mmCIF file of C-alpha atoms in Angstrom:
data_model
loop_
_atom_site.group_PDB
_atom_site.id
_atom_site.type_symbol
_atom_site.label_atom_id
_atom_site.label_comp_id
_atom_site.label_asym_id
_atom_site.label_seq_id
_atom_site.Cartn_x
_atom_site.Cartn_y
_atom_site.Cartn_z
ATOM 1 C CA UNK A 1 -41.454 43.482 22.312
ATOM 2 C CA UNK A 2 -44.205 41.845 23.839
ATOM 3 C CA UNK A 3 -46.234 41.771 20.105
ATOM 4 C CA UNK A 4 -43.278 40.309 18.507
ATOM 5 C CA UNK A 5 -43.121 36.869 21.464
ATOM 6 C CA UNK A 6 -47.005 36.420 20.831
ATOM 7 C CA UNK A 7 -46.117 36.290 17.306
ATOM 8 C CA UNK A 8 -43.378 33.997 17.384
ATOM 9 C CA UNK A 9 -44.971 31.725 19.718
ATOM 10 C CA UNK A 10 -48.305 31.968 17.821
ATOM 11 C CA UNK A 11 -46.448 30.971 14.360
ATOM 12 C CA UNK A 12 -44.760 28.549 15.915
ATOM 13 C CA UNK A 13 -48.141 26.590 17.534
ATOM 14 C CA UNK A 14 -49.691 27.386 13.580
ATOM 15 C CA UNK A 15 -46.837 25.214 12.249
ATOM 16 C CA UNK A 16 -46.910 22.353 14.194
ATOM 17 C CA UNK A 17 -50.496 21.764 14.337
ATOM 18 C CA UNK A 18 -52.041 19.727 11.661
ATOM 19 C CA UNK A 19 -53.856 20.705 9.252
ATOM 20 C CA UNK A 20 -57.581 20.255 8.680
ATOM 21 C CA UNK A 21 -58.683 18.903 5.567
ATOM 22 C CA UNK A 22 -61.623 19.974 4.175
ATOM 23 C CA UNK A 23 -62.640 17.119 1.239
ATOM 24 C CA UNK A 24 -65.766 15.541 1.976
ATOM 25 C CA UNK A 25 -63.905 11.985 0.911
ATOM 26 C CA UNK A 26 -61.321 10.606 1.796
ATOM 27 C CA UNK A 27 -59.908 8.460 -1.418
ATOM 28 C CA UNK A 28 -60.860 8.981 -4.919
ATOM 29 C CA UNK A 29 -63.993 7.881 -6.371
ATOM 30 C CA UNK A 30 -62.959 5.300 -8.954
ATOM 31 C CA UNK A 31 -63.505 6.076 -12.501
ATOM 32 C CA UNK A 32 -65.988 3.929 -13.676
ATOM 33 C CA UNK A 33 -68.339 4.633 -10.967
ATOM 34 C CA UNK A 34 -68.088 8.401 -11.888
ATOM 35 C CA UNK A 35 -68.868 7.062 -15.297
ATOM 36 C CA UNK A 36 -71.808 5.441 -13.821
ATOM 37 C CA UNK A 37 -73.392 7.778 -11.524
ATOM 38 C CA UNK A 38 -73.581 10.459 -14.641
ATOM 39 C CA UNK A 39 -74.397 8.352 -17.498
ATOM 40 C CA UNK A 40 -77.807 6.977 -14.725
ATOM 41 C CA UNK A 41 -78.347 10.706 -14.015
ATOM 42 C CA UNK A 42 -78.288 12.471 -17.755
ATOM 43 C CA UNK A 43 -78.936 9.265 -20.103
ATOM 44 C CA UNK A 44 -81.957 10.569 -21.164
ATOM 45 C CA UNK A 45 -80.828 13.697 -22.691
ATOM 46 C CA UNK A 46 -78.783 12.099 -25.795
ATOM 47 C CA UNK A 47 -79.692 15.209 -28.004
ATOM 48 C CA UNK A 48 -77.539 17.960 -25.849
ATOM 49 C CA UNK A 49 -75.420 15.690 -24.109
ATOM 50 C CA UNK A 50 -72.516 13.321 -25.431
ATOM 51 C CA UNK A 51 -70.281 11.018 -23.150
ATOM 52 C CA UNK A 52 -66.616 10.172 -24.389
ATOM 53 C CA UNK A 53 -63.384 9.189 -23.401
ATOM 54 C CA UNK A 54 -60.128 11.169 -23.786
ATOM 55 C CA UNK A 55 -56.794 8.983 -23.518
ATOM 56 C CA UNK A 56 -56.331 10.020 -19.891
ATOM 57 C CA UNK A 57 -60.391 9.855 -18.407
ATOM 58 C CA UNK A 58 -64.000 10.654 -18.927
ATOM 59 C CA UNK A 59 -65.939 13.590 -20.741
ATOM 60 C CA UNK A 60 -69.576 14.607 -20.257
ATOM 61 C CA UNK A 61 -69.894 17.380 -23.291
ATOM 62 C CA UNK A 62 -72.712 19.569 -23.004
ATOM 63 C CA UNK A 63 -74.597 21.597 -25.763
ATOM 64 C CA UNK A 64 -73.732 25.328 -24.815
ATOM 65 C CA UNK A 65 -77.729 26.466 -25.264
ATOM 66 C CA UNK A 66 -78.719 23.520 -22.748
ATOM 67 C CA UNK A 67 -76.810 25.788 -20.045
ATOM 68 C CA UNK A 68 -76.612 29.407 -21.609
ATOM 69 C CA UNK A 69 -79.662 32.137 -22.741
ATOM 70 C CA UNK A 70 -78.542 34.368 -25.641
ATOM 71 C CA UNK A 71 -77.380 36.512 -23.365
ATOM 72 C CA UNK A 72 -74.900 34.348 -22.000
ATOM 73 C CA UNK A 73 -76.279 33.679 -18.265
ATOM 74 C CA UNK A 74 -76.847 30.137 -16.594
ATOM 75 C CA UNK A 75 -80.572 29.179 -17.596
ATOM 76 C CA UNK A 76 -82.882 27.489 -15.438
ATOM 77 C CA UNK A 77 -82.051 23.880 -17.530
ATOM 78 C CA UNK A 78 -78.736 24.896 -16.812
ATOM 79 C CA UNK A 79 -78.756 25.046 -12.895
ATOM 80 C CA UNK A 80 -80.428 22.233 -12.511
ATOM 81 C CA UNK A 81 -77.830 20.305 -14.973
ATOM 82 C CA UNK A 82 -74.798 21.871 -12.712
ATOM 83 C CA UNK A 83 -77.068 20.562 -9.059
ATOM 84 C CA UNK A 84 -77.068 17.056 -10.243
ATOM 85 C CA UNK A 85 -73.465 17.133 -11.602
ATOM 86 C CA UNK A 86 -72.369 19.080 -8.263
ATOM 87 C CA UNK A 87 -72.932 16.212 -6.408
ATOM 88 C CA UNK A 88 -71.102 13.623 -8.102
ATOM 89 C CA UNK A 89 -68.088 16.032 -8.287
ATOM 90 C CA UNK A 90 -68.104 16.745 -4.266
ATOM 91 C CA UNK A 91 -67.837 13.100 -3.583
ATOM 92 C CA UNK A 92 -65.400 12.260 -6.585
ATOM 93 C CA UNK A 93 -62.493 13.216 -4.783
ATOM 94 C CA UNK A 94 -61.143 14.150 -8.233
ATOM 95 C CA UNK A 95 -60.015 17.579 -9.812
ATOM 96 C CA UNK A 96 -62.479 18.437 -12.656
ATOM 97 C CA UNK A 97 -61.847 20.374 -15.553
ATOM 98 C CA UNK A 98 -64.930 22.437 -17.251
ATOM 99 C CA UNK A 99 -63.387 23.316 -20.773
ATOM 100 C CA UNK A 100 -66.089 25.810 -22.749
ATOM 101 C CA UNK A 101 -65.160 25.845 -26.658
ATOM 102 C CA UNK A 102 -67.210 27.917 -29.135
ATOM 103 C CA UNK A 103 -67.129 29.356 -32.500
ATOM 104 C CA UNK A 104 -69.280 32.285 -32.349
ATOM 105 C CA UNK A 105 -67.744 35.869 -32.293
ATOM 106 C CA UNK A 106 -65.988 37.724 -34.955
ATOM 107 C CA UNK A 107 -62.300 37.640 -33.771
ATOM 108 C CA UNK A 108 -60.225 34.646 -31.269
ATOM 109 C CA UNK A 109 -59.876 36.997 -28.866
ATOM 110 C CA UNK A 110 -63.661 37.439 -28.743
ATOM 111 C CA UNK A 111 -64.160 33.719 -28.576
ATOM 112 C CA UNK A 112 -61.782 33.233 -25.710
ATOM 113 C CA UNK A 113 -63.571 35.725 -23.782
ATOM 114 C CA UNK A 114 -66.907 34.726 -23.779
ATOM 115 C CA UNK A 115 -65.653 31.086 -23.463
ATOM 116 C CA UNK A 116 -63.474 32.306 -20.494
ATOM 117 C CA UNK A 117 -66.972 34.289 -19.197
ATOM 118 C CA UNK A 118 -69.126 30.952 -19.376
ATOM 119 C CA UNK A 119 -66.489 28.731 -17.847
ATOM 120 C CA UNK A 120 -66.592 31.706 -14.997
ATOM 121 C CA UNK A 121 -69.797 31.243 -14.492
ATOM 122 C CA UNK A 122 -69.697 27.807 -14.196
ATOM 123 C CA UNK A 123 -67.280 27.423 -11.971
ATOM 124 C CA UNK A 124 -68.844 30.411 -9.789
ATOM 125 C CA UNK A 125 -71.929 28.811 -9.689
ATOM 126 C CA UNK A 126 -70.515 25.278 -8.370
ATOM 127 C CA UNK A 127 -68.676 27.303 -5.609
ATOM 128 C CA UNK A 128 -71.688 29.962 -4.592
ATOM 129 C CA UNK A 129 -74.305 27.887 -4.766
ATOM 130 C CA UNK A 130 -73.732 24.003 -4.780
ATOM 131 C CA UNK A 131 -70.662 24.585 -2.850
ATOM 132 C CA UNK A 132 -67.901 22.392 -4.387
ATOM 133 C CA UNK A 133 -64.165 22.816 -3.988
ATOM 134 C CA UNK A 134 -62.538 25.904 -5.709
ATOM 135 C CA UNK A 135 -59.647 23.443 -6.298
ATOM 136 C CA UNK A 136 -61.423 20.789 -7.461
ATOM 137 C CA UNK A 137 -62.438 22.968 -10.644
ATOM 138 C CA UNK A 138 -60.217 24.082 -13.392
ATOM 139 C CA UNK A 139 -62.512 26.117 -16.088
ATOM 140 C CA UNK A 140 -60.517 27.200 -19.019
ATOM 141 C CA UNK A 141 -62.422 28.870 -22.219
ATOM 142 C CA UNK A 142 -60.794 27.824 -25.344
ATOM 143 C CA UNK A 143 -62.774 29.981 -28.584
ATOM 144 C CA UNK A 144 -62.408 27.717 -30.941
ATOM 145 C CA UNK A 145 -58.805 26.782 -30.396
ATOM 146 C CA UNK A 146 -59.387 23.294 -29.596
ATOM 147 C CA UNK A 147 -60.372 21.401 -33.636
ATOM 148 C CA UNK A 148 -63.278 19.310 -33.441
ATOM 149 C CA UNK A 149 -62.212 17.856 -36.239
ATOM 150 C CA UNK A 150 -60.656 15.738 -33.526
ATOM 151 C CA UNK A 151 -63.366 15.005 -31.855
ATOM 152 C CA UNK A 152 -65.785 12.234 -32.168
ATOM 153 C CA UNK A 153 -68.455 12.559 -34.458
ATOM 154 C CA UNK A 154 -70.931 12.551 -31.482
ATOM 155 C CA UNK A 155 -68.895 15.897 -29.972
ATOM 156 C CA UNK A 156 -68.641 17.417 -33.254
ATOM 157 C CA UNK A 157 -72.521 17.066 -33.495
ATOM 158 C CA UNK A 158 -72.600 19.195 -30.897
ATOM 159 C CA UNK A 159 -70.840 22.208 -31.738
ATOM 160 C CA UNK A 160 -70.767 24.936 -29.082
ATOM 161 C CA UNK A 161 -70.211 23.017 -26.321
ATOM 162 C CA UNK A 162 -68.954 22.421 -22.831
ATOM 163 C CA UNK A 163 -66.622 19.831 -21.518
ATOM 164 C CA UNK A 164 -66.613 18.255 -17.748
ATOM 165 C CA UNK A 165 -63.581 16.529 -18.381
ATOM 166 C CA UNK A 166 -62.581 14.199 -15.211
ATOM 167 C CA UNK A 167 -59.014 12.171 -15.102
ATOM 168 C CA UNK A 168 -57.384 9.340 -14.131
ATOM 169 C CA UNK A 169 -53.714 9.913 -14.541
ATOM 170 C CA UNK A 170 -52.907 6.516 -14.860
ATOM 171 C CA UNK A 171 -52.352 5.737 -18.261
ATOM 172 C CA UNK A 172 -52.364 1.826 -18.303
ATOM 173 C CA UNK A 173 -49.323 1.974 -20.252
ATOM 174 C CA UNK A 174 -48.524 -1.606 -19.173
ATOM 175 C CA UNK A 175 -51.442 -3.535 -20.101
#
């Protein structure tokens, strides 16, 4: 009897105290500034990477070998790629979405796994070691379901690829 007052009285402190938040920021880092802070730290590296726009926010698409050895593990150009972007996602405030598209393997279902492996990694990486936000990351591997026949030429150049795909929600429908 004495087990079951504790835990009534301990669930009900847990439900009136508040919550601690653990986001490094506390508003969202604007857009543009995002924009910014990448293009200023991987401008030089126009051959593997390609910066876009989707209708809702910014892309950074990567060429999969800049991150990836054969055998499908983070590479040392890789890690270092993910440190620097690590930081500007911490202190975006924003949800980020690491889409991994490739064409390579014999069936879909073989595509979508080792595009679903590599986003994995990705993400794992970001939490392990650079220690972002599990919920700021959504990695999703798409094969080669997503066309890049849609895609800018400057994407499509890049073929096996991967997306950090940041939005703003807002779609300025009124200007």
């Amino acid at each position: 009897m004495l087990k079951r007052i504790i835990a009534i009285i301990l669930a009900i402190h847990l439900s009136i105290t508040p919550a601690l938040c653990v986001c490094p920021v506390g508003a969202a880092m604007p857009l543009k500034a995002i924009e910014e802070q990448i293009r200023a730290k991987f401008d030089g590296a126009k051959e593997y990477i390609y910066f876009g726009y989707t209708p809702t926010g910014f892309v950074l698409s990567v060429k999969d070998e800049l991150m990836f050895d054969e055998c499908g593990c983070l590479n040392d150009t890789g890690k270092i790629l993910l440190n620097a972007l690590a930081q500007i996602m911490k202190f975006s405030g924003r949800k980020w979405m690491i889409l991994v598209h490739s064409r390579e393997g014999d069936t879909q279902v073989h595509r979508i796994s080792r595009t679903s492996l590599r986003a994995g990694a990705i993400t794992n990486y970001l939490t392990d070691q650079e220690e972002c936000l599990i919920n700021q990351l959504f990695p999703i591997g798409f094969g080669s379901i997503m066309p890049t026949r849609h895609t800018t030429e400057g994407r499509k150049a890049l073929g096996n690829r991967i997306d950090f795909m940041v939005e703003d929600y807002n779609l300025h429908l009124n200007e």
